Short mmCIF file of C-alpha atoms and ligand atoms in Angstrom, two decimals:
data_model
loop_
_atom_site.label_atom_id
_atom_site.label_comp_id
_atom_site.label_asym_id
_atom_site.label_seq_id
_atom_site.Cartn_x
_atom_site.Cartn_y
_atom_site.Cartn_z
CA UNK A 240 47.22 26.89 38.55
CA UNK A 241 45.07 27.02 35.94
CA UNK A 242 41.03 26.76 35.95
CA UNK A 243 40.42 23.06 34.63
CA UNK A 244 38.69 22.94 31.65
CA UNK A 245 35.82 21.95 33.46
CA UNK A 246 35.19 25.06 35.57
CA UNK A 247 36.19 27.36 32.81
CA UNK A 248 33.17 25.69 30.65
CA UNK A 249 30.96 25.69 34.08
CA UNK A 250 32.16 29.17 33.83
CA UNK A 251 31.38 30.67 30.60
CA UNK A 252 27.35 28.99 30.86
CA UNK A 253 27.40 30.81 34.45
CA UNK A 254 25.13 33.66 32.98
CA UNK A 255 23.32 31.19 31.00
CA UNK A 256 21.36 29.91 34.04
CA UNK A 257 17.79 28.49 32.87
CA UNK A 258 18.74 28.43 29.38
CA UNK A 259 16.95 25.20 27.81
CA UNK A 260 19.28 24.65 24.33
CA UNK A 261 22.58 25.85 23.06
CA UNK A 262 22.17 29.00 20.84
CA UNK A 263 25.39 29.61 18.16
CA UNK A 264 26.60 32.18 20.66
CA UNK A 265 26.96 29.82 23.54
CA UNK A 266 28.85 27.30 21.69
CA UNK A 267 31.22 29.77 20.41
CA UNK A 268 31.67 31.59 24.08
CA UNK A 269 33.02 27.91 25.21
CA UNK A 270 34.63 27.04 22.10
CA UNK A 271 36.95 30.25 22.95
CA UNK A 272 37.56 28.74 26.65
CA UNK A 273 37.93 25.29 25.53
CA UNK A 274 40.44 26.81 22.67
CA UNK A 275 42.26 28.39 25.94
CA UNK A 276 42.18 25.67 28.17
CA UNK A 277 43.71 22.92 25.51
CA UNK A 278 46.50 25.16 25.03
CA UNK A 279 47.16 25.54 28.44
CA UNK A 280 47.04 21.88 29.04
CA UNK A 281 50.03 22.26 26.05
CA UNK A 282 47.83 20.62 23.09
CA UNK A 283 49.86 21.54 20.04
CA UNK A 284 47.66 24.27 17.71
CA UNK A 285 46.88 22.01 14.52
CA UNK A 286 45.52 19.77 17.40
CA UNK A 287 43.51 22.23 19.38
CA UNK A 288 41.76 23.39 16.05
CA UNK A 289 40.73 20.29 14.72
CA UNK A 290 39.42 19.46 18.34
CA UNK A 291 37.68 22.43 18.55
CA UNK A 292 35.91 22.21 15.20
CA UNK A 293 34.53 18.60 16.11
CA UNK A 294 33.30 20.19 19.25
CA UNK A 295 31.45 22.75 17.90
CA UNK A 296 29.83 20.75 15.25
CA UNK A 297 28.61 18.42 17.41
CA UNK A 298 27.37 20.93 19.86
CA UNK A 299 25.16 21.97 17.21
CA UNK A 300 23.83 18.97 16.34
CA UNK A 301 23.33 17.82 20.03
CA UNK A 302 20.18 16.80 20.87
CA UNK A 303 19.09 18.60 24.17
CA UNK A 304 19.05 16.70 27.15
CA UNK A 305 16.52 16.98 29.78
CA UNK A 306 18.88 16.25 32.30
CA UNK A 307 21.86 18.18 31.62
CA UNK A 308 22.13 21.79 31.72
CA UNK A 309 23.86 23.70 28.72
CA UNK A 310 27.20 23.56 30.46
CA UNK A 311 27.11 20.25 31.52
CA UNK A 312 26.01 19.29 27.86
CA UNK A 313 29.38 20.77 26.29
CA UNK A 314 31.70 18.68 28.82
CA UNK A 315 30.05 15.93 27.87
CA UNK A 316 30.55 16.26 24.14
CA UNK A 317 33.84 17.67 25.11
CA UNK A 318 34.84 14.37 27.11
CA UNK A 319 33.26 11.90 24.81
CA UNK A 320 35.35 13.69 21.81
CA UNK A 321 38.39 13.29 23.73
CA UNK A 322 38.00 9.67 24.58
CA UNK A 323 37.64 9.22 20.68
CA UNK A 324 40.19 11.30 19.36
CA UNK A 325 42.67 9.86 21.96
CA UNK A 326 41.74 6.06 20.41
CA UNK A 327 38.76 4.42 22.92
CA UNK A 328 39.85 1.25 23.72
CA UNK A 329 43.69 0.78 23.83
CA UNK A 330 45.11 -1.34 20.60
CA UNK A 331 46.97 -4.28 22.02
CA UNK A 332 50.22 -5.20 20.59
CA UNK A 333 51.08 -7.05 17.39
CA UNK A 334 52.31 -10.28 17.92
CA UNK A 335 54.22 -11.92 15.01
CA UNK A 336 52.79 -14.94 13.71
CA UNK A 337 56.12 -17.43 13.63
CA UNK A 338 59.16 -16.13 15.12
CA UNK A 339 60.32 -14.06 17.71
CA UNK A 340 57.86 -10.39 17.69
CA UNK A 341 60.58 -7.60 17.52
CA UNK A 342 59.47 -4.54 19.16
CA UNK A 343 61.53 -1.21 18.70
CA UNK A 344 61.85 1.52 20.63
CA UNK A 345 62.32 4.33 18.93
CA UNK A 346 62.25 8.42 20.78
CA UNK A 347 64.62 11.62 22.12
CA UNK A 348 67.54 10.58 24.66
CA UNK A 349 66.03 10.85 28.20
CA UNK A 350 62.42 10.18 26.47
CA UNK A 351 62.42 7.04 28.60
CA UNK A 352 63.39 4.36 26.23
CA UNK A 353 65.92 2.32 28.52
CA UNK A 354 63.52 2.47 31.18
CA UNK A 355 60.65 1.47 29.27
CA UNK A 356 62.60 -1.90 27.82
CA UNK A 357 62.96 -2.93 31.21
CA UNK A 358 59.05 -2.21 32.03
CA UNK A 359 57.69 -3.87 28.87
CA UNK A 360 60.07 -6.90 29.50
CA UNK A 361 58.79 -7.38 33.14
CA UNK A 362 55.32 -6.79 31.94
CA UNK A 363 55.37 -9.37 29.02
CA UNK A 364 57.03 -11.97 31.11
CA UNK A 365 54.35 -11.90 33.66
CA UNK A 366 52.05 -12.15 30.75
CA UNK A 367 53.89 -15.55 30.06
CA UNK A 368 56.15 -14.36 27.62
CA UNK A 369 60.29 -14.72 27.36
CA UNK A 370 61.27 -11.92 26.14
CA UNK A 371 65.17 -11.04 25.70
CA UNK A 372 66.31 -6.87 25.86
CA UNK A 373 68.68 -5.54 22.98
CA UNK A 374 71.00 -3.03 23.65
CA UNK A 375 71.41 -1.53 20.54
CA UNK A 376 72.06 2.40 21.99
CA UNK A 377 75.82 3.04 21.91
CA UNK A 378 75.47 6.62 21.87
CA UNK A 379 75.78 7.29 25.39
CA UNK A 380 78.12 5.70 27.48
CA UNK A 381 76.01 4.44 30.59
CA UNK A 382 73.12 2.92 27.89
CA UNK A 383 74.19 -0.52 27.93
CA UNK A 384 75.25 -1.15 31.65
CA UNK A 385 71.83 1.00 32.61
CA UNK A 386 69.86 -1.88 30.32
CA UNK A 387 71.95 -4.63 32.18
CA UNK A 388 70.86 -3.24 35.68
CA UNK A 389 67.13 -2.85 34.62
CA UNK A 390 67.48 -6.23 33.06
CA UNK A 391 68.80 -8.01 35.95
CA UNK A 392 65.86 -5.88 38.32
CA UNK A 393 63.15 -7.30 35.59
CA UNK A 394 64.22 -10.88 35.27
CA UNK A 395 64.91 -10.44 31.86
CA UNK A 396 67.90 -11.50 30.22
CA UNK A 397 69.87 -9.00 27.96
CA UNK A 398 71.99 -8.95 24.92
CA UNK A 399 74.60 -6.65 25.22
CA UNK A 400 77.83 -5.85 22.69
CA UNK A 401 80.64 -8.06 23.99
CA UNK A 402 84.23 -8.38 21.95
CA UNK A 403 83.43 -10.17 18.77
CA UNK A 404 79.35 -9.47 19.29
CA UNK A 405 79.60 -6.26 17.08
CA UNK A 406 80.92 -3.53 19.88
CA UNK A 407 80.26 -0.22 18.25
CA UNK A 408 77.66 -1.44 15.66
CA UNK A 409 73.70 -1.10 16.92
CA UNK A 410 72.88 -2.35 13.82
CA UNK A 411 74.96 -5.40 14.20
CA UNK A 412 74.04 -5.75 17.50
CA UNK A 413 70.43 -5.57 16.77
CA UNK A 414 70.83 -8.28 14.27
CA UNK A 415 72.88 -10.70 16.59
CA UNK A 416 70.46 -9.78 19.20
CA UNK A 417 67.79 -11.40 16.63
CA UNK A 418 69.23 -14.35 16.06
CA UNK A 419 70.17 -15.14 19.37
CA UNK A 420 66.39 -14.75 20.14
CA UNK A 421 65.66 -16.98 17.59
CA UNK A 422 68.37 -19.78 18.56
CA UNK A 423 67.56 -19.49 22.45
CA UNK A 424 63.84 -19.51 21.43
CA UNK A 425 62.87 -16.13 23.17
CA UNK A 426 59.16 -15.09 21.71
CA UNK A 427 59.86 -11.39 22.20
CA UNK A 428 62.98 -8.89 21.36
CA UNK A 429 62.79 -5.94 22.34
CA UNK A 430 65.45 -3.23 20.91
CA UNK A 431 66.39 -0.57 22.49
CA UNK A 432 68.08 2.30 20.47
CA UNK A 433 70.00 5.46 20.73
CA UNK A 434 68.39 8.86 20.83
CA UNK A 435 69.99 12.65 21.13
CA UNK A 436 68.74 15.63 22.56
CA UNK A 437 67.12 16.41 19.44
CA UNK A 438 66.25 14.66 16.48
CA UNK A 439 69.07 14.55 13.87
CA UNK A 440 70.11 12.86 10.82
CA UNK A 441 72.41 10.49 12.05
CA UNK A 442 70.85 9.42 14.85
CA UNK A 443 67.87 9.07 12.11
CA UNK A 444 69.19 7.09 10.32
CA UNK A 445 70.88 4.70 12.92
CA UNK A 446 67.04 4.17 13.84
CA UNK A 447 66.22 3.47 9.93
CA UNK A 448 69.15 1.05 9.35
CA UNK A 449 68.03 -1.04 13.20
CA UNK A 450 64.42 -1.19 11.62
CA UNK A 451 65.66 -2.56 8.35
CA UNK A 452 68.33 -5.01 9.88
CA UNK A 453 65.35 -6.41 11.78
CA UNK A 454 62.20 -5.68 10.51
CA UNK A 455 60.04 -4.95 13.56
CA UNK A 456 56.91 -5.92 14.46
CA UNK A 457 55.86 -2.93 16.23
CA UNK A 458 58.10 0.36 16.65
CA UNK A 459 56.74 1.96 19.70
CA UNK A 460 57.69 5.81 19.60
CA UNK A 461 58.49 7.24 23.44
CA UNK A 462 57.02 10.86 24.04
CA UNK A 463 57.82 12.84 27.33
CA UNK A 464 54.44 13.69 28.30
CA UNK A 465 56.35 17.04 29.54
CA UNK A 466 58.21 18.30 26.51
CA UNK A 467 54.48 19.84 25.97
CA UNK A 468 54.32 22.24 22.72
CA UNK A 469 57.45 20.45 21.01
CA UNK A 470 55.86 16.95 21.08
CA UNK A 471 54.46 17.51 18.06
CA UNK A 472 57.33 18.28 15.94
CA UNK A 473 59.37 15.53 17.76
CA UNK A 474 56.83 13.11 16.65
CA UNK A 475 56.29 14.25 13.38
CA UNK A 476 60.59 13.79 12.74
CA UNK A 477 59.82 10.13 14.00
CA UNK A 478 57.05 9.28 11.91
CA UNK A 479 58.26 10.92 8.66
CA UNK A 480 61.99 9.56 9.86
CA UNK A 481 61.90 5.65 11.00
CA UNK A 482 57.73 5.81 11.26
CA UNK A 483 56.33 4.21 14.33
CA UNK A 484 53.05 2.02 15.13
CA UNK A 485 52.14 2.93 18.39
CA UNK A 486 53.05 5.68 21.29
CA UNK A 487 54.34 5.20 24.92
CA UNK A 488 53.61 8.66 27.11
CA UNK A 489 56.25 9.00 29.68
CA UNK A 490 56.53 10.59 32.71
CA UNK A 491 52.82 11.07 33.55
CA UNK A 492 53.43 10.61 36.77
CA UNK A 493 54.71 14.75 36.60
CA UNK A 494 52.15 17.46 36.37
CA UNK A 495 52.00 17.18 32.34
CA UNK A 496 48.37 17.92 31.62
CA UNK A 497 47.87 15.36 28.97
CA UNK A 498 48.27 17.88 26.02
CA UNK A 499 50.83 15.34 24.64
CA UNK A 500 48.20 12.67 23.97
CA UNK A 501 45.88 14.48 22.31
CA UNK A 502 48.74 16.60 20.16
CA UNK A 503 50.68 12.98 19.14
CA UNK A 504 47.40 11.17 18.31
CA UNK A 505 45.78 14.16 15.99
CA UNK A 506 48.77 14.85 14.22
CA UNK A 507 49.97 11.38 13.40
CA UNK A 508 46.78 9.14 13.61
CA UNK A 509 48.88 6.18 15.49
CA UNK A 510 47.25 5.17 18.87
CA UNK A 511 48.92 5.54 22.48
CA UNK A 512 49.66 1.47 23.57
CA UNK A 513 50.95 2.53 27.02
CA UNK A 514 51.84 4.93 29.71
CA UNK A 515 55.10 5.03 31.74
CA UNK A 516 54.38 6.92 35.19
CA UNK A 517 57.43 6.95 37.22
CA UNK A 518 60.98 5.48 37.49
CA UNK A 519 60.23 2.16 38.91
CA UNK A 520 59.32 -1.04 36.92
CA UNK A 521 55.99 -1.54 37.82
CA UNK A 522 55.34 2.31 37.28
CA UNK A 523 53.49 1.33 33.60
CA UNK A 524 50.12 0.31 32.16
CA UNK A 525 47.75 -0.07 29.24
CA UNK A 526 47.06 3.52 27.92
CA UNK A 527 43.55 4.42 28.69
CA UNK A 528 41.72 6.96 26.37
CA UNK A 529 39.28 7.59 29.15
CA UNK A 530 41.48 8.71 32.25
CA UNK A 531 43.68 10.58 29.61
CA UNK A 532 40.70 12.40 28.92
CA UNK A 533 39.73 13.05 32.52
CA UNK A 534 43.45 14.34 32.75
CA UNK A 535 42.81 17.06 30.11
CA UNK A 536 39.31 17.70 31.29
CA UNK A 537 39.40 17.58 35.16
P1 LIG B 845 66.56 7.20 27.55
O1 LIG B 845 67.41 7.48 26.88
O2 LIG B 845 65.14 7.05 26.21
O3 LIG B 845 66.30 5.55 27.11
O4 LIG B 845 65.94 7.62 28.77
P2 LIG B 845 65.93 6.81 30.00
O5 LIG B 845 64.97 5.68 29.94
O6 LIG B 845 67.00 6.40 30.48
O7 LIG B 845 65.42 7.64 31.16
C1 LIG B 845 65.55 9.46 31.10
C2 LIG B 845 65.13 9.43 32.79
O8 LIG B 845 64.02 10.02 32.61
C3 LIG B 845 65.54 8.45 33.86
O9 LIG B 845 65.93 8.87 34.57
C4 LIG B 845 64.78 7.87 34.20
O10 LIG B 845 64.72 7.19 35.40
C5 LIG B 845 63.82 8.93 34.25
N1 LIG B 845 62.11 8.07 33.47
C6 LIG B 845 61.94 7.58 32.38
N2 LIG B 845 60.36 7.16 32.57
C7 LIG B 845 59.90 7.73 33.46
C8 LIG B 845 58.66 7.67 34.65
O11 LIG B 845 57.70 7.70 33.73
N3 LIG B 845 58.73 9.15 34.78
C9 LIG B 845 59.70 9.64 35.65
N4 LIG B 845 59.61 10.28 36.62
N5 LIG B 845 60.83 9.29 35.03
C10 LIG B 845 61.00 8.39 34.02
#
């Protein structure tokens, strides 16, 4: 295991005990440690650069606190800065002013979209909404059935292609799902879409076509927190392709240090709204910037 970022910062100040204030040299030593620790936590280089330069600036301008030693002072600056970049308080989902709110899920295959559809559906149902799940992932042979099983567990109905319902055409399934939601008075529609193992043009075009057919209020980009450095490239490809309004980090129950959260937020500027923390439908929560900051720091 790597030493934690807090440990490294504390360590880099070991020989500076009794010093009352932060010098530029102290700051530089510590910045080096922070940089290495962030790279170990799988934060992408552009995000590391942006972050360390912010911390350097804050540390230079910091009012010296009598209560904290220099190491603690830097740890506080790093923590505050992490929370701020990760988005401070969590943004709420945007709901449509009239008609059903359409939430489209996008992301690579295996990112956790189908599972998320069930989690989000259950979460919304428990909050008093009447969601409908729409199975527009027709790429994976089992995806439709997987969504039907998950929908049943979540207590949320699923709109899936059946003969005459647009079999084989995910855009038609999305369109007819939305029409069904309107006629059956569902107030939220969650559209599951296909992913591939890597980003490819055909997949992105399909996501764009579905987007244009249902005009989503939210496009949630589901990102596997375990993919580390690749998070940035994947996020950029989806931002430039179908686009997204919010991020859901999945598989945060694994031992990923949370670098993906910092990377995706820095590079795209789009907030993380939810965290997925396991395979069960209840393993799901609003994203908390402060908890993620301590995961990266500790
Ligand atoms: P999709 O291809 O994006 O629809 O991904 P799935 O929803 O099918 O998820 C892929 C695999 O990851 C499945 O085996 C899920 O059970 C699992 N999974 C999804 N979310 C999480 C999570 O938050 N934690 C863990 N440990 N597994 C997850």
